């Protein structure tokens, strides 16, 4: 039986706070938890403590390495990186220079972004050997760093043809590209947030790959309720949402 | 109350047979009809006779001009044409030569294909003025004609860069492109039929735009049952399915 109404809590980027909340709700004996986890060992351990006490933790949108979370619902980052690479390769007709802008390499928050980058590199390397990939750039999802790095790239790389942003702060990236006055640089990114759609309407973002956020939310609730009410397990531990490839005409 | 179990009947391309079936089921007083209509005035009239007798006719996948059908569920062909044009324009870097291969111009079966072509032409003309569009080619969805026309195009147009197939017989088109040994010709088409996915895996089809056929079927049943059981009307007369842009990495 479910004890009380669901609650939503925001604890986005503070590891200690997110781990503390998991412990708090575990002690309160909630029925289940849906979590967009920070990729940190403290969170792994807090999830595992919940699991030990039979509180299922469903991860949504971002996943976490090595925990005993019940199920992950979100985009297949590696595949979404491969799809982006196919389009980048075709947009550039198989030659040119690209850069991947990502979050923070191997630190916290990096999970889906790293897999996107991995998929992108794999397909570019295999299918488009004449496309040169510059070293990846990390931004720690900080718009100030994103702006600084975009300015640097656009200044230093006069012949950059394609930019893949695997992480957030796309608005900052797009505004810098627009301000540079450079035309024909393909900017590919993820999610269909309003600011991204706006940049697509302005021909700054060429294409975005939505991850079906509403559907992720719906499915995470369904999976959790199936477990709590019927003790039913999902048919696999990863339930991937669809990759929605969008251009301005899709809007 | 629903009188009996649903039935499925196939009457794909024969106008008289499809009109006759509509009349037959109308006389049998079925509760409702889900139809993929042939775009012919005989079908318009047969649908209107059903509507007069309060038998709702839901059109699915293809629509029909000028009838009093209850609701249409399928792809927004015009939008799907615009989306294809954006990708074609980007793949060709805004210059080159393209051709649209379609069904039969203004004759029967042409409805979704004509709107796709219209959307495609609109965006190419407005956004990519340096892309030259050859006169459209009609195939009447006959694989023999498709093969003959593809052979002719590939022989006569040595510098063709992009081909949009708005209609069926993509397998025939793809096989001819493959047999020609021509590389780098972008072939864009519609639907995610197995033979299309196979051609995409082989790098013959560059991209396809699925129309969510399963979802169309599901929604057509839902709309019809909502009408029959709750007398509830859909919130609009066109319910468009999502446009699924797919490349080989999407599979």
Short mmCIF file of N, CA, C and O in Angstrom, two decimals, chain B residues 65 74 110 112 142 165 201 210 233:
data_model
loop_
_atom_site.label_atom_id
_atom_site.label_comp_id
_atom_site.label_asym_id
_atom_site.label_seq_id
_atom_site.Cartn_x
_atom_site.Cartn_y
_atom_site.Cartn_z
N UNK B 65 -9.88 14.53 -49.79
CA UNK B 65 -10.32 15.92 -49.90
C UNK B 65 -11.84 16.02 -49.98
O UNK B 65 -12.47 15.30 -50.74
N UNK B 74 -3.05 10.85 -39.00
CA UNK B 74 -1.90 10.48 -39.81
C UNK B 74 -0.87 11.59 -39.80
O UNK B 74 -0.94 12.52 -39.01
N UNK B 110 -2.98 10.21 -54.30
CA UNK B 110 -1.91 11.19 -54.27
C UNK B 110 -1.91 12.05 -53.02
O UNK B 110 -0.96 12.77 -52.78
N UNK B 112 -1.40 12.27 -49.54
CA UNK B 112 -0.28 12.61 -48.65
C UNK B 112 0.99 12.93 -49.42
O UNK B 112 1.83 13.70 -48.97
N UNK B 142 4.07 2.16 -58.93
CA UNK B 142 4.33 0.91 -59.65
C UNK B 142 5.84 0.70 -59.66
O UNK B 142 6.59 1.51 -60.18
N UNK B 165 11.82 10.63 -52.26
CA UNK B 165 10.71 9.77 -52.69
C UNK B 165 9.57 10.00 -51.70
O UNK B 165 9.70 9.68 -50.52
N UNK B 201 20.48 0.70 -43.56
CA UNK B 201 21.66 0.01 -43.01
C UNK B 201 22.77 -0.11 -44.05
O UNK B 201 23.94 -0.10 -43.72
N UNK B 210 9.58 8.39 -40.48
CA UNK B 210 8.49 7.51 -40.08
C UNK B 210 7.27 8.32 -39.67
O UNK B 210 7.39 9.46 -39.24
N UNK B 233 -16.06 14.04 -29.12
CA UNK B 233 -15.38 14.38 -30.38
C UNK B 233 -13.91 14.66 -30.12
O UNK B 233 -13.54 15.16 -29.06
#
